[in-house]
Short mmCIF file of C-alpha atoms and ligand atoms in Angstrom, two decimals:
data_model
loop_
_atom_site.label_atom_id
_atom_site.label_comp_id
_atom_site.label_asym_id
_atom_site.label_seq_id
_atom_site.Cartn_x
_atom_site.Cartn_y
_atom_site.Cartn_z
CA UNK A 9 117.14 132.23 143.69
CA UNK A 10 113.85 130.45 141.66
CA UNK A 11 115.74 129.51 138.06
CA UNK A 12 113.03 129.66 135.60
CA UNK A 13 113.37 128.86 131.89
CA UNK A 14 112.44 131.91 129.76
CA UNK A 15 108.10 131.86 129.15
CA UNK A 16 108.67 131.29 125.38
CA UNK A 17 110.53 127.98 126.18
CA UNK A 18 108.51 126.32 128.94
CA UNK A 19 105.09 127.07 126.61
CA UNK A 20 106.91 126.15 123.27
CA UNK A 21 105.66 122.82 122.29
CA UNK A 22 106.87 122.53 119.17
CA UNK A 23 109.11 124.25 116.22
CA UNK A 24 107.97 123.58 113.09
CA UNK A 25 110.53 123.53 110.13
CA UNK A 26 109.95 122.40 106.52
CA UNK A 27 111.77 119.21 107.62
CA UNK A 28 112.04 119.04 110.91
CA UNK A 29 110.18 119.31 114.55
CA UNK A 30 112.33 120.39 117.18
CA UNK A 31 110.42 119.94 120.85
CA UNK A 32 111.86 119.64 124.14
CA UNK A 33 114.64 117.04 124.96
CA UNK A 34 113.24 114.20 127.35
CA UNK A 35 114.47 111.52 129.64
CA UNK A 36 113.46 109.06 126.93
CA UNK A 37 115.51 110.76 124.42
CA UNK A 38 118.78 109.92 126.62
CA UNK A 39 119.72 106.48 125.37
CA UNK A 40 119.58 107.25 121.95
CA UNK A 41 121.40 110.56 122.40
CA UNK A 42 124.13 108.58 124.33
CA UNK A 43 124.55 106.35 121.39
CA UNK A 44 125.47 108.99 119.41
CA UNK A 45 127.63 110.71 121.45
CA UNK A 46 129.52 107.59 121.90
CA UNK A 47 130.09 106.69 118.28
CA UNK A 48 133.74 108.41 117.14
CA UNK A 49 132.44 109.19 113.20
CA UNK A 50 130.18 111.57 115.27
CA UNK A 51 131.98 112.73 118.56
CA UNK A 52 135.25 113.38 116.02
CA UNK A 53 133.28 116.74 115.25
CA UNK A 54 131.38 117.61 118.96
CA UNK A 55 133.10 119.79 121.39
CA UNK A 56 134.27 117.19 123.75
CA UNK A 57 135.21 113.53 123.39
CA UNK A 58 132.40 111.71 124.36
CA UNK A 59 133.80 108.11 124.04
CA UNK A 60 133.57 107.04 127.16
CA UNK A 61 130.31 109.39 128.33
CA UNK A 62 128.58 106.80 130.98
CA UNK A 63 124.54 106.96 131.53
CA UNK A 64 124.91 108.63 134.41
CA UNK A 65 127.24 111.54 133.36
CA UNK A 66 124.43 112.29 130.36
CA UNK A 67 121.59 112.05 132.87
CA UNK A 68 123.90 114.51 134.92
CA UNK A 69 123.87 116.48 131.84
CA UNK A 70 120.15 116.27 131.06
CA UNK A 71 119.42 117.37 134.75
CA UNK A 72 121.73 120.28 134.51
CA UNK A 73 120.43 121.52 131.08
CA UNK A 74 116.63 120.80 132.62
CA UNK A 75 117.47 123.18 135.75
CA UNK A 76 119.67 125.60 134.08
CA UNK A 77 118.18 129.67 133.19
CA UNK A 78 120.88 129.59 130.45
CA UNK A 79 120.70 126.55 128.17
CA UNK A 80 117.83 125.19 126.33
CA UNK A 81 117.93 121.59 124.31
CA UNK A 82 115.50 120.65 121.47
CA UNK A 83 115.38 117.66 120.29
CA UNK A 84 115.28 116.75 116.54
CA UNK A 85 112.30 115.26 114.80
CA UNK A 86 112.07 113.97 110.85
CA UNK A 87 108.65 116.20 110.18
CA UNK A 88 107.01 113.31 108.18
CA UNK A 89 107.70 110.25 110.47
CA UNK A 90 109.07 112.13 114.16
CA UNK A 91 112.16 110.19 113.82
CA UNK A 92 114.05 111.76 116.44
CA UNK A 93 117.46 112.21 114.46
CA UNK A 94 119.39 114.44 116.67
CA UNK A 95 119.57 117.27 118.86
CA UNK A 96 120.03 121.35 118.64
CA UNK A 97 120.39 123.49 121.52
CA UNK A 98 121.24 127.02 122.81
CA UNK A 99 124.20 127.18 125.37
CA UNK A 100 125.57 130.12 127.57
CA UNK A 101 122.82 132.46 126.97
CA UNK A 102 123.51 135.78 128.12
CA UNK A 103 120.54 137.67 128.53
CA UNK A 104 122.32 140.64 128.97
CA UNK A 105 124.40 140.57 126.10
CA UNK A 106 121.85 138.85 124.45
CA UNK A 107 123.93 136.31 122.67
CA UNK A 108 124.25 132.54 123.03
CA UNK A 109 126.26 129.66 121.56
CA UNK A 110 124.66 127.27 119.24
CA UNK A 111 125.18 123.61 119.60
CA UNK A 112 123.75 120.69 117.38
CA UNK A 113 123.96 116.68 116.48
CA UNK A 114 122.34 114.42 114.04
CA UNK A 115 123.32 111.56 115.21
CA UNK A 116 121.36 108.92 112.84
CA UNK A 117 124.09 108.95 109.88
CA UNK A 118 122.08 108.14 107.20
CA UNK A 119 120.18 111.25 107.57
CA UNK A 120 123.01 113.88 107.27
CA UNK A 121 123.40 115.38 103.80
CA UNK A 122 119.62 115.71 103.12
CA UNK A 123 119.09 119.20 104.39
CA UNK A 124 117.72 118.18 107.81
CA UNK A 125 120.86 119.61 109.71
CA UNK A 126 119.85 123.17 108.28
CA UNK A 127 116.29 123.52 108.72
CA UNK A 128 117.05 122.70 112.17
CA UNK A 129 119.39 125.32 112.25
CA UNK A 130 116.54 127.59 110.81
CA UNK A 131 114.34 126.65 113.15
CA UNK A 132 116.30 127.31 116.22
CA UNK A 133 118.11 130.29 115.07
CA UNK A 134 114.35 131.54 114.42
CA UNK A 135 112.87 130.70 118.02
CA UNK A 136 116.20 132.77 119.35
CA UNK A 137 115.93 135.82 117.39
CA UNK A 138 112.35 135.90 117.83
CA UNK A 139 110.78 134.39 120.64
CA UNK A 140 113.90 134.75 122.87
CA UNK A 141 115.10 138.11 122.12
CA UNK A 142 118.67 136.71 121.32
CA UNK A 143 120.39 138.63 119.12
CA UNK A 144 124.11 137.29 118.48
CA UNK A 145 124.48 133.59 117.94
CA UNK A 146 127.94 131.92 117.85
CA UNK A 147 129.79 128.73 117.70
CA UNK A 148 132.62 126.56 116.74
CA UNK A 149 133.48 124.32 114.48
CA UNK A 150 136.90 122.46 113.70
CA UNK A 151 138.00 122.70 109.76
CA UNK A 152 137.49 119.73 109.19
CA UNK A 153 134.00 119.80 109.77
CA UNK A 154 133.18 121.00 106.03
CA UNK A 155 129.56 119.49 105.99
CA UNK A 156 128.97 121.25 109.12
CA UNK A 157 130.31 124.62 108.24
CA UNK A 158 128.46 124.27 104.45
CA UNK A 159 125.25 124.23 106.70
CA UNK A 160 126.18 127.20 108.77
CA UNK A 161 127.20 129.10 106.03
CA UNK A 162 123.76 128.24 104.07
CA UNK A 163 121.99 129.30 107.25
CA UNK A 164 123.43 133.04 107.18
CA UNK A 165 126.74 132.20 109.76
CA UNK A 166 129.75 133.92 109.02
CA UNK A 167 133.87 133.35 110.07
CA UNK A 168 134.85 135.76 112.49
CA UNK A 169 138.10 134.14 113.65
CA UNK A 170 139.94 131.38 112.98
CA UNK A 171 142.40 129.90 116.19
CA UNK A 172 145.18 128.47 114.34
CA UNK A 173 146.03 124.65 115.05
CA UNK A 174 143.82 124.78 117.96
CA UNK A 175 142.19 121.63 118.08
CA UNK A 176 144.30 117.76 117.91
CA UNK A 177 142.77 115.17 116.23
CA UNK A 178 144.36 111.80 114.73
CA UNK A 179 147.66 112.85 115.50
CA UNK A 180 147.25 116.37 113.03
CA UNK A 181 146.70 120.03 114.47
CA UNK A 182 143.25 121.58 113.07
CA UNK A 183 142.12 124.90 113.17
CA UNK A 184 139.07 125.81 115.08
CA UNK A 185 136.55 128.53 113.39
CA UNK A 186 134.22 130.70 115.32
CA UNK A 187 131.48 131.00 113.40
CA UNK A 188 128.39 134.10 114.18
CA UNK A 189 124.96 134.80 113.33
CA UNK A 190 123.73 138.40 114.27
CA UNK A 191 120.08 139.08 113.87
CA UNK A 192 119.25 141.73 110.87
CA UNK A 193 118.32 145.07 111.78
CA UNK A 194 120.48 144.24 115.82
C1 COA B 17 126.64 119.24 110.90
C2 COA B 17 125.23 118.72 110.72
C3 COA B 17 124.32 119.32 111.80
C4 COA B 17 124.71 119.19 109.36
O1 COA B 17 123.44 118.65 109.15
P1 COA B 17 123.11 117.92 107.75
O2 COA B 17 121.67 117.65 107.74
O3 COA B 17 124.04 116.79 107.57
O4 COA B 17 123.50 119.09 106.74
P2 COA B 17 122.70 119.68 105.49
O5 COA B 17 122.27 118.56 104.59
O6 COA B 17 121.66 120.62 105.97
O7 COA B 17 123.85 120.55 104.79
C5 COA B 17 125.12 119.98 104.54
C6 COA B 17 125.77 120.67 103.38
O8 COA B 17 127.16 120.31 103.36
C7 COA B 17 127.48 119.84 102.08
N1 COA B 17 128.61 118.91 102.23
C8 COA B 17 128.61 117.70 102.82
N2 COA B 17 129.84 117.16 102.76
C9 COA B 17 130.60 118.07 102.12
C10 COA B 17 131.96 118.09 101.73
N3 COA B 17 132.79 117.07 102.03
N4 COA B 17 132.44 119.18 101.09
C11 COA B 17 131.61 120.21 100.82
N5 COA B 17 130.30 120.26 101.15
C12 COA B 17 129.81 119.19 101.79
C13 COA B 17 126.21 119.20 101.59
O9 COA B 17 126.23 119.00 100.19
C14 COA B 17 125.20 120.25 102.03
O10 COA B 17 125.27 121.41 101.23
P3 COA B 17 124.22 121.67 100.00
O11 COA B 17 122.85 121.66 100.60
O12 COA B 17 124.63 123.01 99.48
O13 COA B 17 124.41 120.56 99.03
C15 COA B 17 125.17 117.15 110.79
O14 COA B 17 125.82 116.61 109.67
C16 COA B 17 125.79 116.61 112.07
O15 COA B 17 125.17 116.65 113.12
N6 COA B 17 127.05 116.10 111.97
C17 COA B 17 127.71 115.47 113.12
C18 COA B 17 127.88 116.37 114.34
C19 COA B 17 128.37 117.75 113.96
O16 COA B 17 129.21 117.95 113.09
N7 COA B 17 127.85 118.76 114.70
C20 COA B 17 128.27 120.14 114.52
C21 COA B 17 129.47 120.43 115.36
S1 COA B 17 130.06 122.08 115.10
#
């Protein structure tokens, strides 16, 4: 079987926000996004500890994403200076069911709280609804991830369930929110 990324992502070459530019993840992009993953004020909130994420598993990682029909990674560009800040992505895309998972990072610090997070968010939830024919976006998010769940919420994302003391961190039991976005009118 061929695996081919859907049309509208191989010719995509670039999402424009009102403060951000999302393009395609590249090889380049892979030593800076290991930095991140690596740092514990940022991995406290990702779905997996990435502490001890070698080169090689995240070039395992960017190979798999490259090759697979159902994820797509963006990364995340300041719109004035391309500062490439983080990275967004769609995971687990069922094209059936047409729903997906959302996953994103800004990994440079000093840019989180300046809106950047959610016009990212805009931007991707946009290409998905619209260019992708996706029309159910979820995710997760542990509870105490307030800054991250603000930005959901200001992008339209809604609780749908919350798994009670589901996720251990620094010796306390957190819940775990799942989080959905369904496209108007679907
Ligand atoms: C989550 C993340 C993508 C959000 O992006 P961001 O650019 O920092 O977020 P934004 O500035 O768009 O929005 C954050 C909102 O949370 C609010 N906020 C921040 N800290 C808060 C707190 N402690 N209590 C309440 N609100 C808070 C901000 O004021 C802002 O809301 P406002 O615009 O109404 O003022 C980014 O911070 C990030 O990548 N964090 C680390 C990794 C992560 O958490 N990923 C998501 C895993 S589910």
């Amino acid at each position: 079987m061929i695996i081919r990324k859907h049309p509208a992502y191989l010719s995509v070459e670039a999402i424009v926000g009102d403060r951000t530019v999302l393009r395609k993840l590249e090889e380049g992009d892979l030593q800076r996004t290991l930095k991140w993953l690596r740092d514990p004020s940022v991995n406290k909130f990702l779905s997996q500890d990435f502490s001890s994420f070698t080169q090689e598993q995240e070039f395992q990682w960017f190979n798999f994403m490259k090759n697979s029909c159902r994820d797509i990674v963006f990364a995340i560009e300041t719109k004035d200076e391309h500062i490439h800040i983080g990275n967004c992505g769609l995971h687990k895309i069922n094209w059936i069911q047409k729903s997906c998972e959302l996953g994103i990072v800004i990994g440079e610090k000093n840019f989180w709280n300046k809106g950047y997070g959610s016009d990212a968010i805009r931007s991707v939830v946009s290409f998905a609804f619209n260019r992708l024919g996706i029309s159910r976006i979820r995710l997760n998010v542990y509870q105490y991830n307030v800054r991250a769940i603000r930005a959901y919420e200001k992008c339209g994302f809604k609780k749908i369930k919350t798994l009670k003391n589901d996720h251990l961190y620094e010796g306390k039991y957190w819940d775990t929110f799942v989080m959905e976005l369904v496209k108007p009118g679907a």
